[in-house]
Short mmCIF file of C-alpha atoms in Angstrom, two decimals:
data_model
loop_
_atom_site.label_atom_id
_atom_site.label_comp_id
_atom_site.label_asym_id
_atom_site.label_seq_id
_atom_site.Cartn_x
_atom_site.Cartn_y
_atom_site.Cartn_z
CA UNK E 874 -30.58 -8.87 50.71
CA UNK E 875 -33.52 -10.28 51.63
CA UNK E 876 -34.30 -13.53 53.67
CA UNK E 877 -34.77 -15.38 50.29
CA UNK E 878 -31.92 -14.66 48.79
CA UNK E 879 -29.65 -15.81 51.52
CA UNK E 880 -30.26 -19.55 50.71
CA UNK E 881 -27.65 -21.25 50.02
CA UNK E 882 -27.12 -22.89 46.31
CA UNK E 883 -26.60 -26.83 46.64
CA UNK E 884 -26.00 -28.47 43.15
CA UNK E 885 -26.24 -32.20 43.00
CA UNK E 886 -24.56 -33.94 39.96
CA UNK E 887 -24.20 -37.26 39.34
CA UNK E 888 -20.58 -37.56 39.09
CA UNK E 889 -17.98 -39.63 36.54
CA UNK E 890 -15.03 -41.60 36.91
CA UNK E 891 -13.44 -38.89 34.65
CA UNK E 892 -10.62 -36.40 36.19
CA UNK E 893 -11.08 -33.79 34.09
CA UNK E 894 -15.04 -34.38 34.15
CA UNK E 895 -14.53 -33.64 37.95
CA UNK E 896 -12.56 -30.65 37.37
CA UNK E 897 -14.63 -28.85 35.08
CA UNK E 898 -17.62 -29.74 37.89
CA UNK E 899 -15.18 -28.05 40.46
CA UNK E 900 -14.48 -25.13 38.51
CA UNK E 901 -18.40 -24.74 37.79
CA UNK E 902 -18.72 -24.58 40.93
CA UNK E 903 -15.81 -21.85 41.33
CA UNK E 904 -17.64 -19.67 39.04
CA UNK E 905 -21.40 -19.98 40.84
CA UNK E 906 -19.91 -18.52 43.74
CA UNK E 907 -18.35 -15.99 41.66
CA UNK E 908 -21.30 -14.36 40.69
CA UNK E 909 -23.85 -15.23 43.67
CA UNK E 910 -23.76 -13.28 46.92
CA UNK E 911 -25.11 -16.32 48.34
CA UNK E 912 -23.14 -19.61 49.81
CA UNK E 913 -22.42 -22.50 47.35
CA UNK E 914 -21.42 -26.13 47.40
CA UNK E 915 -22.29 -29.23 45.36
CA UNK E 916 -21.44 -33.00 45.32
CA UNK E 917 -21.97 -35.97 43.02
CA UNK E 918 -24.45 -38.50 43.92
CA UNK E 919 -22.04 -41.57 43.21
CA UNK E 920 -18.89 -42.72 41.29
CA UNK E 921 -16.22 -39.72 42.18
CA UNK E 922 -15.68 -37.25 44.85
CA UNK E 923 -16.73 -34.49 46.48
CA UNK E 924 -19.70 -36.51 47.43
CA UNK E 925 -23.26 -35.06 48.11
CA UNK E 926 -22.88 -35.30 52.06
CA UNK E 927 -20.15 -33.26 52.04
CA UNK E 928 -21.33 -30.37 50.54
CA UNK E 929 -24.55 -30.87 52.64
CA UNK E 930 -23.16 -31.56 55.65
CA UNK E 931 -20.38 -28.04 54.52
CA UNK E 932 -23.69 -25.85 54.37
CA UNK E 933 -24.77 -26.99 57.61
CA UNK E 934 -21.93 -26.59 59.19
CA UNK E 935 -22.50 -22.81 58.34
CA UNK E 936 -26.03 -22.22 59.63
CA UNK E 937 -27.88 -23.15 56.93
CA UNK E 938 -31.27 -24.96 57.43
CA UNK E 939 -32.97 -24.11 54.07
CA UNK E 940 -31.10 -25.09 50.34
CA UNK E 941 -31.89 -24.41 47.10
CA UNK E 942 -31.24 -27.64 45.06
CA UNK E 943 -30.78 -27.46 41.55
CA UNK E 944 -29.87 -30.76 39.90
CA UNK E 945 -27.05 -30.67 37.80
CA UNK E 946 -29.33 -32.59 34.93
CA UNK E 947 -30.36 -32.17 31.27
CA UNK E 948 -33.14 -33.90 31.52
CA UNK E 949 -35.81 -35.09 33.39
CA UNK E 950 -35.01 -39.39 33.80
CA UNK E 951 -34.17 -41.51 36.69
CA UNK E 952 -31.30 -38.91 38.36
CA UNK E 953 -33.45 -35.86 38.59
CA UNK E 954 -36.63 -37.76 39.24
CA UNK E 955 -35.60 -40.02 41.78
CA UNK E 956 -31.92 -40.54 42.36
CA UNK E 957 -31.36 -37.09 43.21
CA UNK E 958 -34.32 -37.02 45.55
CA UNK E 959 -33.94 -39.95 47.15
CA UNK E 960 -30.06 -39.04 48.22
CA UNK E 961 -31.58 -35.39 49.63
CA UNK E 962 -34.22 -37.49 51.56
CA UNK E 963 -31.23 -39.50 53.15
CA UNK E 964 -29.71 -35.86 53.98
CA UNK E 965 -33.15 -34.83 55.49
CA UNK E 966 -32.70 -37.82 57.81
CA UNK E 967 -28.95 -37.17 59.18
CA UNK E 968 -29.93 -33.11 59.81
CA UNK E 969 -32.85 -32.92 61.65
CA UNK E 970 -34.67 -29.57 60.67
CA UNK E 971 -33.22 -29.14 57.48
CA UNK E 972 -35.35 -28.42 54.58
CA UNK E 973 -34.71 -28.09 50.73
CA UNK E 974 -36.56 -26.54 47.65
CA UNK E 975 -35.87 -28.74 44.71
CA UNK E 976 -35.28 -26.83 41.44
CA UNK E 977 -35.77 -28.76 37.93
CA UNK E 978 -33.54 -30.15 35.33
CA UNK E 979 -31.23 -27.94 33.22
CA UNK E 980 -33.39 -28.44 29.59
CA UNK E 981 -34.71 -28.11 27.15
CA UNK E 982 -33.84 -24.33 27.73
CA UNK E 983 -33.05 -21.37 25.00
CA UNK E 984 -29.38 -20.72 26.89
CA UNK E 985 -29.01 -24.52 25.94
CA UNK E 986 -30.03 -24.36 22.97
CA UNK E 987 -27.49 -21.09 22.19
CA UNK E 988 -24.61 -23.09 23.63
CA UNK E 989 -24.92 -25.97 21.72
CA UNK E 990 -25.48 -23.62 18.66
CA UNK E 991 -22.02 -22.46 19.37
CA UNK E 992 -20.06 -25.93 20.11
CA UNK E 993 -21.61 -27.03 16.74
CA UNK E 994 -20.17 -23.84 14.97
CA UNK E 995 -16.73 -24.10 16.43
CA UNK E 996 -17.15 -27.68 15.33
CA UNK E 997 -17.68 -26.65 11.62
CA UNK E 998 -14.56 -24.01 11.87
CA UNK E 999 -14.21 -20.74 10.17
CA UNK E 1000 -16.82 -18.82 8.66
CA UNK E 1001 -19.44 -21.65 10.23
CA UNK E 1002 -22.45 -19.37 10.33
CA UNK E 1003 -22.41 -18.60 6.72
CA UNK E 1004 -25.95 -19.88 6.02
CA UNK E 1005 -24.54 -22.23 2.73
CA UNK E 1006 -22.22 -23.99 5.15
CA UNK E 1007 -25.19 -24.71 7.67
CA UNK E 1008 -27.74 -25.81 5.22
CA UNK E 1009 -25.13 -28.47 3.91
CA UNK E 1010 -24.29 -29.54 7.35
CA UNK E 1011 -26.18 -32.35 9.24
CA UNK E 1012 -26.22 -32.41 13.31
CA UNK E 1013 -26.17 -35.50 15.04
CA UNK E 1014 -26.87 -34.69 18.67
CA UNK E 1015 -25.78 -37.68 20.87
CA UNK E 1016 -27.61 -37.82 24.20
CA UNK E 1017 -26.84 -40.21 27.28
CA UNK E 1018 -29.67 -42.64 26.74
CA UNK E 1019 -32.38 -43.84 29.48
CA UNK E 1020 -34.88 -46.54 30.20
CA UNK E 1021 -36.89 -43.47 30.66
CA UNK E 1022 -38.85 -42.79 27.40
CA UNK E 1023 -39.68 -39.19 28.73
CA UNK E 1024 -36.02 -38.23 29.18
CA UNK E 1025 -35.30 -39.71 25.55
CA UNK E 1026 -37.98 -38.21 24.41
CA UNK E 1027 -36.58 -34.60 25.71
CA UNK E 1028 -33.83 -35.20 23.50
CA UNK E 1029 -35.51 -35.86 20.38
CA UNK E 1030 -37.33 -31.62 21.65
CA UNK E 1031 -33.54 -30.42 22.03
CA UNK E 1032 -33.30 -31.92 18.41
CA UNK E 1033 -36.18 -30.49 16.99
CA UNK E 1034 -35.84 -26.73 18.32
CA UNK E 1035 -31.59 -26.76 16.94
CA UNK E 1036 -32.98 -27.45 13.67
CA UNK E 1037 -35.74 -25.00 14.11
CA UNK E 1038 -34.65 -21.76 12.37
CA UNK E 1039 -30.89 -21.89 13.16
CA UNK E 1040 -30.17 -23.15 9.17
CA UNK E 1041 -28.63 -26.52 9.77
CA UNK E 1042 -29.34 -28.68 7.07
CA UNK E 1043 -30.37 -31.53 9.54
CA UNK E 1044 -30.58 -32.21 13.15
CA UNK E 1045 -30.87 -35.95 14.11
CA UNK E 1046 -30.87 -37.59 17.55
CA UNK E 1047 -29.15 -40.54 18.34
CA UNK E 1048 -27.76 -42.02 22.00
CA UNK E 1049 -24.93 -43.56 23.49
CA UNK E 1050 -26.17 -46.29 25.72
CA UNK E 1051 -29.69 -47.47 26.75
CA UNK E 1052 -31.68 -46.48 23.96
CA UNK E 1053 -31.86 -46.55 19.99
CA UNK E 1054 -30.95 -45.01 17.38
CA UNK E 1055 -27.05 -45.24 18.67
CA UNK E 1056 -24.27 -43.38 17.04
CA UNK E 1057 -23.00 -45.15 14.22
CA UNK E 1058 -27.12 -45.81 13.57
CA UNK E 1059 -27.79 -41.69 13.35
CA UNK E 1060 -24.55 -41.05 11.62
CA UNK E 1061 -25.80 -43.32 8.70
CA UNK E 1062 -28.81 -42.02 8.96
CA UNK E 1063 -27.39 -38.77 8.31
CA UNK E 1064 -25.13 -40.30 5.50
CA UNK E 1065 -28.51 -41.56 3.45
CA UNK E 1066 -30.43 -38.31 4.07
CA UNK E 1067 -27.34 -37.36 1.61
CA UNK E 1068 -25.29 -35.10 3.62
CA UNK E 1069 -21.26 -35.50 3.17
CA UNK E 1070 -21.26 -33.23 6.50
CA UNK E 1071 -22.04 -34.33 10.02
CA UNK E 1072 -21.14 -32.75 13.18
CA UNK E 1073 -21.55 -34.48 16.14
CA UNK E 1074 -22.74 -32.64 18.88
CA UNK E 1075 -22.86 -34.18 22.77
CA UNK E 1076 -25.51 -33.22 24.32
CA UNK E 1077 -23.52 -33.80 27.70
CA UNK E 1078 -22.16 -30.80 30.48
CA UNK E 1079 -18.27 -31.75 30.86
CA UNK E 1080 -15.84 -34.72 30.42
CA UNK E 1081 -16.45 -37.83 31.03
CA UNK E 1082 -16.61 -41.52 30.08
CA UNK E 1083 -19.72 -41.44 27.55
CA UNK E 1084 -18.77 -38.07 25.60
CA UNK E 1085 -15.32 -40.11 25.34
CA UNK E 1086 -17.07 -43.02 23.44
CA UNK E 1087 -19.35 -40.48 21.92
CA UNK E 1088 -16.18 -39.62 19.92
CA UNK E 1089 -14.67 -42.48 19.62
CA UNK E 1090 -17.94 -44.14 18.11
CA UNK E 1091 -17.47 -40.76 15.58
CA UNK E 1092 -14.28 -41.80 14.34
CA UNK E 1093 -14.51 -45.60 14.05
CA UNK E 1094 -17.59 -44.42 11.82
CA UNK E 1095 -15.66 -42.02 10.21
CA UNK E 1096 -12.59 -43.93 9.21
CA UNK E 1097 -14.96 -46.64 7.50
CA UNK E 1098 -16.59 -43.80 5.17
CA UNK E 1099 -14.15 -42.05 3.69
CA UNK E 1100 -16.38 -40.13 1.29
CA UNK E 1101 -17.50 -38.02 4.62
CA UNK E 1102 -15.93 -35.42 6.82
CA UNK E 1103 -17.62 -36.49 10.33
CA UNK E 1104 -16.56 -33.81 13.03
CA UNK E 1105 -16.88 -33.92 16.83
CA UNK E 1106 -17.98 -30.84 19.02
CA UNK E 1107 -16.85 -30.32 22.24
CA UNK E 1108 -19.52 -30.99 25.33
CA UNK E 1109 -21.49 -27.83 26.74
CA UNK E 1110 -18.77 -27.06 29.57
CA UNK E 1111 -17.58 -24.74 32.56
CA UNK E 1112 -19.39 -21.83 31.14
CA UNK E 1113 -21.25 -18.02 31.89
CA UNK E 1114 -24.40 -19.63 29.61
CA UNK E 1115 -24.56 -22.63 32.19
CA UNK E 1116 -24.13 -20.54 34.98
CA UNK E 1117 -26.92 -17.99 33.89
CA UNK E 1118 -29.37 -21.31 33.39
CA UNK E 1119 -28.04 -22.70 37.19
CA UNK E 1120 -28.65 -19.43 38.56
CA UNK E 1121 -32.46 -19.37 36.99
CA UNK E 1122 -32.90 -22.72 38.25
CA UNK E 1123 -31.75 -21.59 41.82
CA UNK E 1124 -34.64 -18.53 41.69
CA UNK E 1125 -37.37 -20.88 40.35
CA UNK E 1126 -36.72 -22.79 43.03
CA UNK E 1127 -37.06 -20.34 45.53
CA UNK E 1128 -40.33 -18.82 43.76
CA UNK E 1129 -41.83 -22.23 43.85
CA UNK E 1130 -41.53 -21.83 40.30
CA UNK E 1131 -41.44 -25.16 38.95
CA UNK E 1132 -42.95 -26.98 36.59
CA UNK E 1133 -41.81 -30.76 35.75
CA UNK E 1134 -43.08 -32.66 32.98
CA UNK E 1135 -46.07 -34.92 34.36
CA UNK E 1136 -48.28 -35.52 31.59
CA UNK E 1137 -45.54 -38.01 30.41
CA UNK E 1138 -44.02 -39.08 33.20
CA UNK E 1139 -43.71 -43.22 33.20
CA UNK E 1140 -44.27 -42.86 37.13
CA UNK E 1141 -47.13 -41.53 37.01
CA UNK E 1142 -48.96 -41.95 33.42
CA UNK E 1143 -49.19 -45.89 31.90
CA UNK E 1144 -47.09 -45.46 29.17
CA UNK E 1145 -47.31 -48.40 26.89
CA UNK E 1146 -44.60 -50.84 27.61
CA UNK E 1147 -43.91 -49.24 31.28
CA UNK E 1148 -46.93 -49.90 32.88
CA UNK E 1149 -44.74 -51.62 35.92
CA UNK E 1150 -43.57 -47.95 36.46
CA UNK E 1151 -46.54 -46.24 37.62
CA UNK E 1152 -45.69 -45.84 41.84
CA UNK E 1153 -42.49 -47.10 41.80
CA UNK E 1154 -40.68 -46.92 45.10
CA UNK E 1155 -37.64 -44.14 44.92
CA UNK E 1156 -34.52 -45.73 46.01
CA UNK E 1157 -31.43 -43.33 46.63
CA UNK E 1158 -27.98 -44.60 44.98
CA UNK E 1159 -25.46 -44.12 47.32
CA UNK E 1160 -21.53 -42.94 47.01
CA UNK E 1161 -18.87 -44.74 47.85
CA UNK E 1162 -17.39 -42.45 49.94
CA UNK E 1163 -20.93 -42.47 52.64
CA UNK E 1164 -21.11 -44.72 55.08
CA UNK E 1165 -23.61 -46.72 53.39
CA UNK E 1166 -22.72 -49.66 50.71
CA UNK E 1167 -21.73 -48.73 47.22
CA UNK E 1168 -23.12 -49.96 44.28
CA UNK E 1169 -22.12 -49.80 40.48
CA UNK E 1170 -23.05 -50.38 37.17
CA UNK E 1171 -21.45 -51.58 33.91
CA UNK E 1172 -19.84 -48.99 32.91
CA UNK E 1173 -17.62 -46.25 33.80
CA UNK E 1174 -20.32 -43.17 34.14
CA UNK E 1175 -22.57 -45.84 35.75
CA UNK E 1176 -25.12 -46.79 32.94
CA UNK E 1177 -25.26 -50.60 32.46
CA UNK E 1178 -23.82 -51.71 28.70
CA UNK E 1179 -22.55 -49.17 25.91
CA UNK E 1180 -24.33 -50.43 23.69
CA UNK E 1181 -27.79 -52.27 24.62
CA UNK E 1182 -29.90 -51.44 26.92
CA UNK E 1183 -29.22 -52.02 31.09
CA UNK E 1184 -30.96 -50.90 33.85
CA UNK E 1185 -31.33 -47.33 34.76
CA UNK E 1186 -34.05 -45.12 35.95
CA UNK E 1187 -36.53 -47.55 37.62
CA UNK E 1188 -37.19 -45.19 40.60
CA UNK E 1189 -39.45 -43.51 41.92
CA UNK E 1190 -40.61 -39.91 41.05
CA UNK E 1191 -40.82 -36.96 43.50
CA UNK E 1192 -41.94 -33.37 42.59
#
């Protein structure tokens, strides 16, 4: 093995109030080190333990002076620009000499793509792939929501390339907090499109608060129209396809490999409407469980309102 290869994995997520959205993180994490012949650890960056200066703090404690970071993100907003950044840079300041390669968000990514292919066809039930049921089917993927118009916008991409040859009849976007349309808006958008069929899809990696109103914004929906059959898909999960897309992560990282998305980046492009982003200091959240204050938001994954938009993702931006 060479010198490379001996760096330790670190993933940061940004944690849930959820117990069995901390689980499936844990037994994520179980499975990296599995498969890697290297160490592993992660933490969340607020709202639930193991926190992020634990698992930093564990790797030191074993030698290590160089990580590998790979954000535990699907797309590229306010965590994996600058919360998750500005938490390692508070690491970097309580271990003197340690270092970090930063590895990008999770998507848009083909293994994503094939995962979420899958949760929507267990979703539609037996004999799913048949090409009549698909092409009568309408997907309504449901993404987090940001402030940040790039992240969104990565959403609407994940959207575009499910409906792109796979033979669904429809893929729509939609979000659950912090940006329009929101649920119940895509799910009648997919009713006057004229399909009798929607699956909703959560584009979200385990358990937690939002993919719980995800569903139960499904089914309020549902039990006012009747006339439709409105099913719910399971989030991406503790999986071999995530792992494979971590592990890639982990060796782009390493290979300097990385490529984030600047040309639309609100921190540093003047996007209409977010001019007031461009340089924006980065300003690290911090866990309740470090010895600096908490902080919160209003509501349970941290987000500001369900249903309007709050305040999210005005940090700054670090490659």
């Amino acid at each position: 093995m060479n010198g490379a290869a001996r760096v330790p994995l670190l993933v940061v997520g940004h944690g849930t109030r959820d117990d069995e959205g901390v689980a499936g993180f844990g037994k994520f994490l179980a499975r990296l080190q599995g498969r890697m012949p290297v160490d592993v650890a992660g933490g969340f960056i607020e709202l639930s333990p193991p926190p992020l200066a634990a698992a930093v703090a564990e790797l030191v404690a074993r030698g290590h002076r160089h990580l590998a970071a790979v954000p535990l993100v699907l797309v590229a907003a306010g965590h994996g620009k600058g919360d998750i950044p500005g938490a390692m840079a508070r690491e970097l300041a309580r271990h003197p000499g340690l270092s970090y390669a930063y590895g990008r968000p999770l998507g848009p990514h083909p293994g994503l793509l094939a995962l979420l292919d899958r949760r929507a066809d267990a979703a539609l039930g037996a004999g799913a792939g048949a090409t009549a049921a698909r092409a009568e089917t309408a997907v309504l993927l449901v993404g987090r929501g940001s402030t940040d118009p790039d992240g969104n916008a990565e959403v609407c991409k994940v959207a575009r390339l499910l409906w792109e040859g796979r033979g669904f009849g429809a893929v729509e976007t939609a979000f659950v907090s912090l940006a329009r349309p929101y649920v119940p808006e895509g799910l009648d958008r997919c009713r006057r499109l004229g399909f009798r069929r929607i699956v909703v899809l959560p584009y979200f990696l385990f358990p937690g608060v939002l993919p719980d109103r995800v569903r139960a914004a499904a089914e309020s929906y549902a039990a006012g129209h009747p006339e439709l059959d409105v099913r719910c898909a399971g989030v991406i999960g503790d999986c071999d396809g995530l792992a494979d897309l971590v592990v890639e992560r982990y060796a782009e990282a390493l290979a300097g490999d990385i490529r984030m998305n600047c040309d639309t980046c609100v921190y540093r492009v003047a996007m209409p409407g977010f001019e007031h982003r461009v340089g924006a200091p980065q300003t690290p959240h911090h866990h309740p469980a470090d010895p600096a204050h908490g902080h919160g938001h209003g509501d349970g994954d941290g987000h500001g309102p369900a249903d309007g938009p709050g305040h999210r993702d005005g940090h700054g931006h670090v490659h």
